[in-house]
mmCIF file of C-alpha atoms in Angstrom:
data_model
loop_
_atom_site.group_PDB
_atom_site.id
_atom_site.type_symbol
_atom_site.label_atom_id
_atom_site.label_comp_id
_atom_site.label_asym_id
_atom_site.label_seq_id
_atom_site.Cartn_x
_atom_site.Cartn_y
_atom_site.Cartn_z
ATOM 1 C CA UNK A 119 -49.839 -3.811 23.044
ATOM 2 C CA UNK A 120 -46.244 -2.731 21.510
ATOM 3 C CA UNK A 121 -47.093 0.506 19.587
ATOM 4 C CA UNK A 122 -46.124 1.033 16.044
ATOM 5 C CA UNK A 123 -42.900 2.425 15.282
ATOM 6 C CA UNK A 124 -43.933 3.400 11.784
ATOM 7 C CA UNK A 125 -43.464 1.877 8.456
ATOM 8 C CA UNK A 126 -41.880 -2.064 8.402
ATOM 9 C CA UNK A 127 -38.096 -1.469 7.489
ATOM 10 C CA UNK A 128 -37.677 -3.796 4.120
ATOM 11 C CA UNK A 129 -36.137 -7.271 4.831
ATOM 12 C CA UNK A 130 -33.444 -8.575 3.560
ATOM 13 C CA UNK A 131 -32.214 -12.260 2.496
ATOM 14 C CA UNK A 132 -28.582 -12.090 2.836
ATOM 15 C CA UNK A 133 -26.935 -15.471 1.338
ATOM 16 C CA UNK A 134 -23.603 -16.627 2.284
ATOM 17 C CA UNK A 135 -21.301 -19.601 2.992
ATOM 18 C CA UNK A 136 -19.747 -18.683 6.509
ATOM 19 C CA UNK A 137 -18.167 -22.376 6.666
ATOM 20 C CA UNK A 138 -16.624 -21.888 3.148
ATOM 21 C CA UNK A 139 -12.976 -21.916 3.740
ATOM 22 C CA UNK A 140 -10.955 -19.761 1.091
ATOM 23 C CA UNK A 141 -7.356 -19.506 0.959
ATOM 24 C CA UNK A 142 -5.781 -16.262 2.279
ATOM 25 C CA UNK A 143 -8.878 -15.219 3.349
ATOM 26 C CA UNK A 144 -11.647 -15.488 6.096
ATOM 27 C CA UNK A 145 -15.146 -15.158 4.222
ATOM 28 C CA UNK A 146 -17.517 -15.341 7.162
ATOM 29 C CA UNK A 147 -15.558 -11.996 9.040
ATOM 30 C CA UNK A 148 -16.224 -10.257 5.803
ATOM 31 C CA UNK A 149 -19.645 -11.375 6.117
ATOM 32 C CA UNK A 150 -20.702 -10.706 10.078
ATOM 33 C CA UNK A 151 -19.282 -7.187 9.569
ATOM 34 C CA UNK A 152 -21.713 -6.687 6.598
ATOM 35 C CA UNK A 153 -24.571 -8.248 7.817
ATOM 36 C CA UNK A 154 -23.865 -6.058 11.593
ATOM 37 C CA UNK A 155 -24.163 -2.849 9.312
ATOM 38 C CA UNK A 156 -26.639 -3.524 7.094
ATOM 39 C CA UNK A 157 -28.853 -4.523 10.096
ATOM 40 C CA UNK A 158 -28.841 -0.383 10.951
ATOM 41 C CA UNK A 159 -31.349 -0.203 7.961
ATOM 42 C CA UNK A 160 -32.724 -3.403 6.889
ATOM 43 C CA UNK A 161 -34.105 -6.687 8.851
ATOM 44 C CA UNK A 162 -32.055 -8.996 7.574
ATOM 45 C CA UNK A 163 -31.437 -12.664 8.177
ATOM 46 C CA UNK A 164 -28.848 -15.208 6.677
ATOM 47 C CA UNK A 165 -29.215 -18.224 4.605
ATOM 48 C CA UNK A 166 -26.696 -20.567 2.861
ATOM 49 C CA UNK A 167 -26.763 -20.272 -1.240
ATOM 50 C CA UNK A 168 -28.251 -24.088 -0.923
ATOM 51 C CA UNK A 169 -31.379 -22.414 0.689
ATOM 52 C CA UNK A 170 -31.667 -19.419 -1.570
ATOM 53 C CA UNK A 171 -34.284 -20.102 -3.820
ATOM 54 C CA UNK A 172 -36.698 -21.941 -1.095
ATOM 55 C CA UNK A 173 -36.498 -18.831 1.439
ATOM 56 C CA UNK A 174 -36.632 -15.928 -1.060
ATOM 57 C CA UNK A 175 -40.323 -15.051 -1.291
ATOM 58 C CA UNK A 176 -40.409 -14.168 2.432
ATOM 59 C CA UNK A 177 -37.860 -11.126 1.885
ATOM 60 C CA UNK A 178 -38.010 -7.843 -0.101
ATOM 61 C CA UNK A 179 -34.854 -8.160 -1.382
ATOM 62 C CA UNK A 180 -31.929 -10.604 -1.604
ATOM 63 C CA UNK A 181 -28.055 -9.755 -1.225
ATOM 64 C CA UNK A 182 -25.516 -12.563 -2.649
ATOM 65 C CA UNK A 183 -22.115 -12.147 -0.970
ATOM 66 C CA UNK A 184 -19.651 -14.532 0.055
ATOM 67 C CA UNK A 185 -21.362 -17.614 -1.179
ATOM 68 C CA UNK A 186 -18.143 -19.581 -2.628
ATOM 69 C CA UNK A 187 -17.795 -21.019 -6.118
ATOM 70 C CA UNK A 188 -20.872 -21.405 -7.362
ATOM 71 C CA UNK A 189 -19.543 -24.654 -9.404
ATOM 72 C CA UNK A 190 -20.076 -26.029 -5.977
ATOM 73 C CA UNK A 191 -23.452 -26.056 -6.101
ATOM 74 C CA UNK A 192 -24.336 -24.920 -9.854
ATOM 75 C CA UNK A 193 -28.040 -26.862 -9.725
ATOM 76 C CA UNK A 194 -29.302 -24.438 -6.476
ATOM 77 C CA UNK A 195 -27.744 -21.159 -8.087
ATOM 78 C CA UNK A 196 -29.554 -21.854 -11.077
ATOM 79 C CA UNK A 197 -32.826 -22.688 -9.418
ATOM 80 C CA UNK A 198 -31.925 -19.530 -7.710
ATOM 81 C CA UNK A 199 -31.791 -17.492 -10.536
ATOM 82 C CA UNK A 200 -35.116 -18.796 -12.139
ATOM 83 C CA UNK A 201 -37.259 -18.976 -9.460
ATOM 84 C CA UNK A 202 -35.998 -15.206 -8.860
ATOM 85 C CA UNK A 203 -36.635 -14.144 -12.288
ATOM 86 C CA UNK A 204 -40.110 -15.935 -12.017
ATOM 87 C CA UNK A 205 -40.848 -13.683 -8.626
ATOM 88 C CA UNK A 206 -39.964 -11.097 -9.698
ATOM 89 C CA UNK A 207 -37.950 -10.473 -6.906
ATOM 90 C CA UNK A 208 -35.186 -8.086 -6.516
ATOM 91 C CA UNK A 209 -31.769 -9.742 -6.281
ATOM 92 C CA UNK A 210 -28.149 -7.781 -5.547
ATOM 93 C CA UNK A 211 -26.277 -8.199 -7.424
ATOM 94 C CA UNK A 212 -28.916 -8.186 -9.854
ATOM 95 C CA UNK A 213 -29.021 -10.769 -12.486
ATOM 96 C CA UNK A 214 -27.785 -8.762 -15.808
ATOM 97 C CA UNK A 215 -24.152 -8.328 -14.920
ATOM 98 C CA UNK A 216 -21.810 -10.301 -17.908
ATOM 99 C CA UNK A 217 -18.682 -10.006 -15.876
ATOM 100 C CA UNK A 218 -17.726 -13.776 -13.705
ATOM 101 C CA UNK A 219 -21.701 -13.856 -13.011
ATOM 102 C CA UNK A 220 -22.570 -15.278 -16.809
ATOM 103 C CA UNK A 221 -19.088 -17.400 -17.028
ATOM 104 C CA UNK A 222 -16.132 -16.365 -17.974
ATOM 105 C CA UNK A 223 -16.789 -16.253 -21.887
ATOM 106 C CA UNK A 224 -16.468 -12.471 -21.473
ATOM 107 C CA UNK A 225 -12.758 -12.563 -21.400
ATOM 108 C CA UNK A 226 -12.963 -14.106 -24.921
ATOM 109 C CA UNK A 227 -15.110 -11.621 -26.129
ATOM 110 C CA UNK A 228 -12.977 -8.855 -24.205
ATOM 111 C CA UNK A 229 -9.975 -10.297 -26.288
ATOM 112 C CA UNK A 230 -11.126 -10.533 -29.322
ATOM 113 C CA UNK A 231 -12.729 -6.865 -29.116
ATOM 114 C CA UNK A 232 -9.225 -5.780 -28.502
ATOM 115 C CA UNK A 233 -9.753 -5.039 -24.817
ATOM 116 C CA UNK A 234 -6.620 -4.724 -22.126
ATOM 117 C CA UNK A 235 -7.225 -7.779 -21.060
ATOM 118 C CA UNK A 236 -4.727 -11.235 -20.806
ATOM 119 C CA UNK A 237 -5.136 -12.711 -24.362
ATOM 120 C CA UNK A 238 -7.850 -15.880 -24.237
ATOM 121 C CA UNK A 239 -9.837 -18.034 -26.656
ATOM 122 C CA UNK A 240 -12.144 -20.729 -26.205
ATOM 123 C CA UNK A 241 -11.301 -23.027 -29.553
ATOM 124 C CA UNK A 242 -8.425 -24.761 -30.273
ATOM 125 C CA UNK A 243 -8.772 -23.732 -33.884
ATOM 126 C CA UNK A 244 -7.664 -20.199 -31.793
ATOM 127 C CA UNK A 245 -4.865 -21.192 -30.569
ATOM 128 C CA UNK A 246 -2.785 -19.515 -33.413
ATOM 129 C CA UNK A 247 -4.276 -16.713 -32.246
ATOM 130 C CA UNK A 248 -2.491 -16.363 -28.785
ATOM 131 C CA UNK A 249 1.083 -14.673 -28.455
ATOM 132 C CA UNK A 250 3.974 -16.885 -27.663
ATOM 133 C CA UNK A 251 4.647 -17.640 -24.159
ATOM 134 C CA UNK A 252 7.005 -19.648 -22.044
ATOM 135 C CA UNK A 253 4.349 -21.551 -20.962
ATOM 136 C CA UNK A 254 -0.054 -21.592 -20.752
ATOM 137 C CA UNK A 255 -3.302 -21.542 -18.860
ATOM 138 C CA UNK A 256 -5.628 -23.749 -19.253
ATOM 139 C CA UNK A 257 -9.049 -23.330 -17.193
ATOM 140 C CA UNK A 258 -12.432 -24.065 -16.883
ATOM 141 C CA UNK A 259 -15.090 -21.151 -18.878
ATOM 142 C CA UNK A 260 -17.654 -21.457 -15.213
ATOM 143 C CA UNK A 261 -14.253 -21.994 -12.719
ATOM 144 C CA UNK A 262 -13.647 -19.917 -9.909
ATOM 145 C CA UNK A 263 -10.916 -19.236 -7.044
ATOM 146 C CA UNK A 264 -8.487 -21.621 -9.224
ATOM 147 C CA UNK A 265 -10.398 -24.886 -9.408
ATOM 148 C CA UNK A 266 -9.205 -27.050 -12.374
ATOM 149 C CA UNK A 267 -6.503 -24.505 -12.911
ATOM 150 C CA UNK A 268 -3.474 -26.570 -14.616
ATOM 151 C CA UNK A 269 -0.414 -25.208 -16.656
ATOM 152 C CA UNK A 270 1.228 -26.355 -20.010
ATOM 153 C CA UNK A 271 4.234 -25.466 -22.087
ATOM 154 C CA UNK A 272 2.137 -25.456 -24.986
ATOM 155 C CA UNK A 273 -1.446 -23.880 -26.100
ATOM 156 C CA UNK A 274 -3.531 -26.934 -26.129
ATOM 157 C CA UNK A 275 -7.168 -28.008 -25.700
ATOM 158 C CA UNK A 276 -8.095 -31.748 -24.763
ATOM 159 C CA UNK A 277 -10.184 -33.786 -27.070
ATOM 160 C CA UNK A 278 -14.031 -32.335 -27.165
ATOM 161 C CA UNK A 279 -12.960 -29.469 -24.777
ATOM 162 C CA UNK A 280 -13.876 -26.629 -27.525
ATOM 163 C CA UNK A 281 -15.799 -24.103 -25.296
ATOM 164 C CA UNK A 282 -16.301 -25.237 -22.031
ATOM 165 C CA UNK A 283 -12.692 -24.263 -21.481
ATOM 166 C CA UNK A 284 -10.038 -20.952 -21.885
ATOM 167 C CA UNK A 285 -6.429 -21.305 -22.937
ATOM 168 C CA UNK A 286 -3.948 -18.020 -21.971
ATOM 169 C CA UNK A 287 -0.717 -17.061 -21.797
ATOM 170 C CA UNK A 288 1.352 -17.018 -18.748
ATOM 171 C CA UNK A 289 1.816 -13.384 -18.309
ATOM 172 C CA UNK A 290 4.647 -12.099 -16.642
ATOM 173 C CA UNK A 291 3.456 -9.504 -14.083
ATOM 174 C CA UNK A 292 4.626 -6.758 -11.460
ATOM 175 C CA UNK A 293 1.733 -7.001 -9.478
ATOM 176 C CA UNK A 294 -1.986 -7.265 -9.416
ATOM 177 C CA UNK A 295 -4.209 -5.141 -8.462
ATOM 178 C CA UNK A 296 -8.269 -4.712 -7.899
ATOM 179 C CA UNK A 297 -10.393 -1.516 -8.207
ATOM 180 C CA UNK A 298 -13.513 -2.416 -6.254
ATOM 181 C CA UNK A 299 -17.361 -0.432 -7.146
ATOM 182 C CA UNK A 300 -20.159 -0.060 -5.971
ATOM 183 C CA UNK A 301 -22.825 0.189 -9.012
ATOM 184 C CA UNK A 302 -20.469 3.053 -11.371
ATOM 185 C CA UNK A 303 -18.972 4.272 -8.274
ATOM 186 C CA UNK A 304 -15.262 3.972 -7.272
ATOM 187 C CA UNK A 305 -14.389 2.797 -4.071
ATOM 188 C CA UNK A 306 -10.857 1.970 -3.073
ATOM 189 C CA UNK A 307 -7.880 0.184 -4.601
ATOM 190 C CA UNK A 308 -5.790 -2.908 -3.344
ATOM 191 C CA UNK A 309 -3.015 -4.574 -4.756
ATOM 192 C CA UNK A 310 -0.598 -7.255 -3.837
ATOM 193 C CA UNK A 311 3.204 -6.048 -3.963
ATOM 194 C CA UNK A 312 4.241 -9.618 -3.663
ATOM 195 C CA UNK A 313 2.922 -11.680 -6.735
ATOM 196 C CA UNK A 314 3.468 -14.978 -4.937
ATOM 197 C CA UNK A 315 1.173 -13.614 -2.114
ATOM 198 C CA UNK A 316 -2.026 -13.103 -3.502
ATOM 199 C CA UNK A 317 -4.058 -12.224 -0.764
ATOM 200 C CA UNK A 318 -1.724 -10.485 0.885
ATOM 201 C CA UNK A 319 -2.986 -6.733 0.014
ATOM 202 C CA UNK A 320 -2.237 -3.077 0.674
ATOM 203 C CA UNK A 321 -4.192 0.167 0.091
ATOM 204 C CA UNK A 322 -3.131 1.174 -3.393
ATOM 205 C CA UNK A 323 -3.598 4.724 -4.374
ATOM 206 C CA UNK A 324 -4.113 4.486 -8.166
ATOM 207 C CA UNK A 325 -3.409 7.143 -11.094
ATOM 208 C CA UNK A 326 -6.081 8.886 -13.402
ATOM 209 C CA UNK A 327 -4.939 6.038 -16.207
ATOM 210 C CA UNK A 328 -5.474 3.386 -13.551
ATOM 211 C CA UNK A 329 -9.042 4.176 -12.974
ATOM 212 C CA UNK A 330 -9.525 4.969 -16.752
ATOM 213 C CA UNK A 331 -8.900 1.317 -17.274
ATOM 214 C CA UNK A 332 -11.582 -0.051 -14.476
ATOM 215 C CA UNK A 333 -14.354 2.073 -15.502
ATOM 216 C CA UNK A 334 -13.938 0.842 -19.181
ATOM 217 C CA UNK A 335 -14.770 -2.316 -17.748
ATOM 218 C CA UNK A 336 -17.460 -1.262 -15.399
ATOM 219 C CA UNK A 337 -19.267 0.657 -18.459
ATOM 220 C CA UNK A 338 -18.586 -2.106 -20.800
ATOM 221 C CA UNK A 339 -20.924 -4.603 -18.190
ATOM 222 C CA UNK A 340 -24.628 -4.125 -17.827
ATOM 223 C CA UNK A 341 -24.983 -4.707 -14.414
ATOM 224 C CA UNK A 342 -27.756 -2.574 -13.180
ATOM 225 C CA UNK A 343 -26.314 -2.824 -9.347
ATOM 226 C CA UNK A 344 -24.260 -4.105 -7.676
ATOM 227 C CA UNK A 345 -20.426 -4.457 -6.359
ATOM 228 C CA UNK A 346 -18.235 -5.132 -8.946
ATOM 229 C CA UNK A 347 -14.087 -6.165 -8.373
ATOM 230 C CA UNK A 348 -11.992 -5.567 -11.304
ATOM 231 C CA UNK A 349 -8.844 -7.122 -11.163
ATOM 232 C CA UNK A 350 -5.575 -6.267 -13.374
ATOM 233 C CA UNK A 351 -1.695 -7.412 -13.122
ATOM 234 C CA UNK A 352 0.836 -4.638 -14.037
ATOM 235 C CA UNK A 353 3.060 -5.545 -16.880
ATOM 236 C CA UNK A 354 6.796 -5.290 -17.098
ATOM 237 C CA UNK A 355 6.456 -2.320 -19.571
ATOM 238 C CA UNK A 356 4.142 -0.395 -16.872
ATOM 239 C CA UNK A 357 0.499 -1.278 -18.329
ATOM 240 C CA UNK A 358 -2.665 -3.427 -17.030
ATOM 241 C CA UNK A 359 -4.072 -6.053 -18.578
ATOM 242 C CA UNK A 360 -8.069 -7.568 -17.284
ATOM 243 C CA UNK A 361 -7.968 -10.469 -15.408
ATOM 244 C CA UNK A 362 -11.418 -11.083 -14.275
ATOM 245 C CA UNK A 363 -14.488 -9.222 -13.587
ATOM 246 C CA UNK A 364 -16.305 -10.181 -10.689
ATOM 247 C CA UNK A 365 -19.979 -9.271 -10.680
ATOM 248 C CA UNK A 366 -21.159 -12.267 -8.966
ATOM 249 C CA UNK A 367 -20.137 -12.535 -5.231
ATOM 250 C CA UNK A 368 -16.546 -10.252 -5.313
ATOM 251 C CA UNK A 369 -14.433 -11.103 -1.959
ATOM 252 C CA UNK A 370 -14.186 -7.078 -0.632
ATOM 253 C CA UNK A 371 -10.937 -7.515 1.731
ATOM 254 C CA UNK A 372 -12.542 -4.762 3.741
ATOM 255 C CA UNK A 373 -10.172 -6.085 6.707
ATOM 256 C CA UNK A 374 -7.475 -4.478 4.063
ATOM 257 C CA UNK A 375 -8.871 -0.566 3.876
ATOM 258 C CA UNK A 376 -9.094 1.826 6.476
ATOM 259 C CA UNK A 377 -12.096 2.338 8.599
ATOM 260 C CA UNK A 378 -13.052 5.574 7.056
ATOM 261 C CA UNK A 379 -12.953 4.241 3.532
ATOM 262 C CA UNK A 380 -14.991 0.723 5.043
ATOM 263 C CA UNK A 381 -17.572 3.096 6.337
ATOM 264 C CA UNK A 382 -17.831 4.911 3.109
ATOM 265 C CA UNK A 383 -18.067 1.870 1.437
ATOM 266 C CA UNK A 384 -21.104 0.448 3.428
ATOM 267 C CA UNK A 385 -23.037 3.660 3.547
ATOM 268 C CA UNK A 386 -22.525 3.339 -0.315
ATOM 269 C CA UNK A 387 -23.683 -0.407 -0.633
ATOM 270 C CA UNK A 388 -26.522 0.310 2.026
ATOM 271 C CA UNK A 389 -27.755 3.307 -0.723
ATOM 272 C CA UNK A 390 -27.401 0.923 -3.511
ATOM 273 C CA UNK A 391 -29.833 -1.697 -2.239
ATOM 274 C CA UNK A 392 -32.086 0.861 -1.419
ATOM 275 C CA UNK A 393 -31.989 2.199 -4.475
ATOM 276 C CA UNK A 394 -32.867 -1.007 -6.138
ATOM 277 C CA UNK A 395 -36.141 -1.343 -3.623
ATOM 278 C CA UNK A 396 -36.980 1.727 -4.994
#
């Protein structure tokens, strides 16, 4: 008989799309590295978000990371999210975040608050509401990673679209940037010096101002734990304006930062889970 090696280490139910094929970036290496870490303190094993809500009673704990759009597959996340909920079991991120994770209908309350954040409304009887541009986005309120993404000279809603989609202006930008947490806890900076290159991102060493503006977005959402992206674009006149808060399944670009601030970063995320087992 194998003897005992102590306590059971807690397990964890780590949910991910390795096939999903993003542009500009490679989702599964994110993934492998995170899951080769983790496995230095938790049991863990891999499902796809599909599986989710079927597998989740078997593990202490369940990590969402690179599981693609969930408009993809909205019926499973949502059965996900109840049967969770209805377990009781303990889900990071965890479920209370109001960032990308509960639509994106907190950029029209961020806007109308008075926020930093791209001007948006939901309504066309808004539209008056939205500064004048040389030309508009229009996309859908539960979109992600530019899916039905079109552009229009003018602010305009289709017929019977009130609410299920946001109109903006197209803002003319620098640069964008992301400030990337873990729970309230800064992390690292990217940004992307070449605006018609996304993805294409460099360490970014950001100002007292600069991280001012992320953590009145991280305060502002009630997510409990978690990792948490914020991402801003730089304006011609030197300040940032909110583009999204992602609270659901944030794309890290650890493949971007150097291994010391990677390592940091995992220790920190490996803390956080265990923190919410605790």
């Amino acid at each position: 008989m194998i003897a005992s090696s102590g306590a059971p280490r807690p397990s964890v139910l780590f949910v991910t799309d390795l096939a999903y094929e993003a542009r500009g970036r490679r989702y599964c290496d994110e993934d492998i590295f995170l899951t080769s870490r983790l496995r230095g303190t938790f049991d863990v094993a891999l499902c796809h978000p599909r599986d989710a809500a079927a597998l989740l009673d078997g593990f202490d704990a369940v990590v969402v990371r690179n599981s693609g759009p969930v408009l993809h597959y909205q019926e499973a996340y949502d059965a996900f999210r109840a049967r969770a909920r209805e377990s009781g079991t303990r889900v990071y991120n965890t479920l209370d975040g109001r960032g990308d994770m509960a639509g994106k209908q907190y950029l029209v309350d961020l806007s109308r608050a008075g926020f930093p954040v791209i001007p948006t409304v939901d309504t066309a009887a808004d539209l008056g509401l939205l500064p004048r541009s040389a030309g508009y986005v229009v996309k859908p309120k539960l979109g992600a990673d530019s899916v039905g993404l079109r552009f229009t000279e003018r602010p305009e809603f289709p017929a019977g679209a009130d609410g299920t989609l946001l109109v903006q202006p197209r803002i003319d930008f620098r640069y964008e940037v992301s400030f990337y947490f873990v729970d309230d806890d800064f992390q690292y900076a990217l940004h992307a010096p070449r605006p018609q290159r996304r993805w294409v991102l460099e360490p970014y060493a950001p100002s007292s101002e600069d991280l001012d503006f992320a953590r009145r977005f991280v305060s502002w959402n009630t997510l409990t734990h978690g990792v948490q992206r914020v991402d801003a674009c730089r304006t011609p006149e030197g300040g940032l304006l909110l583009v999204e808060l992602e609270d659901l399944n944030p794309y890290l670009s650890l493949d971007r930062v150097p291994e010391e601030v990677r390592d940091a970063f995992v220790a920190r995320m490996r803390d956080s889970v265990r923190e919410l087992l605790a």
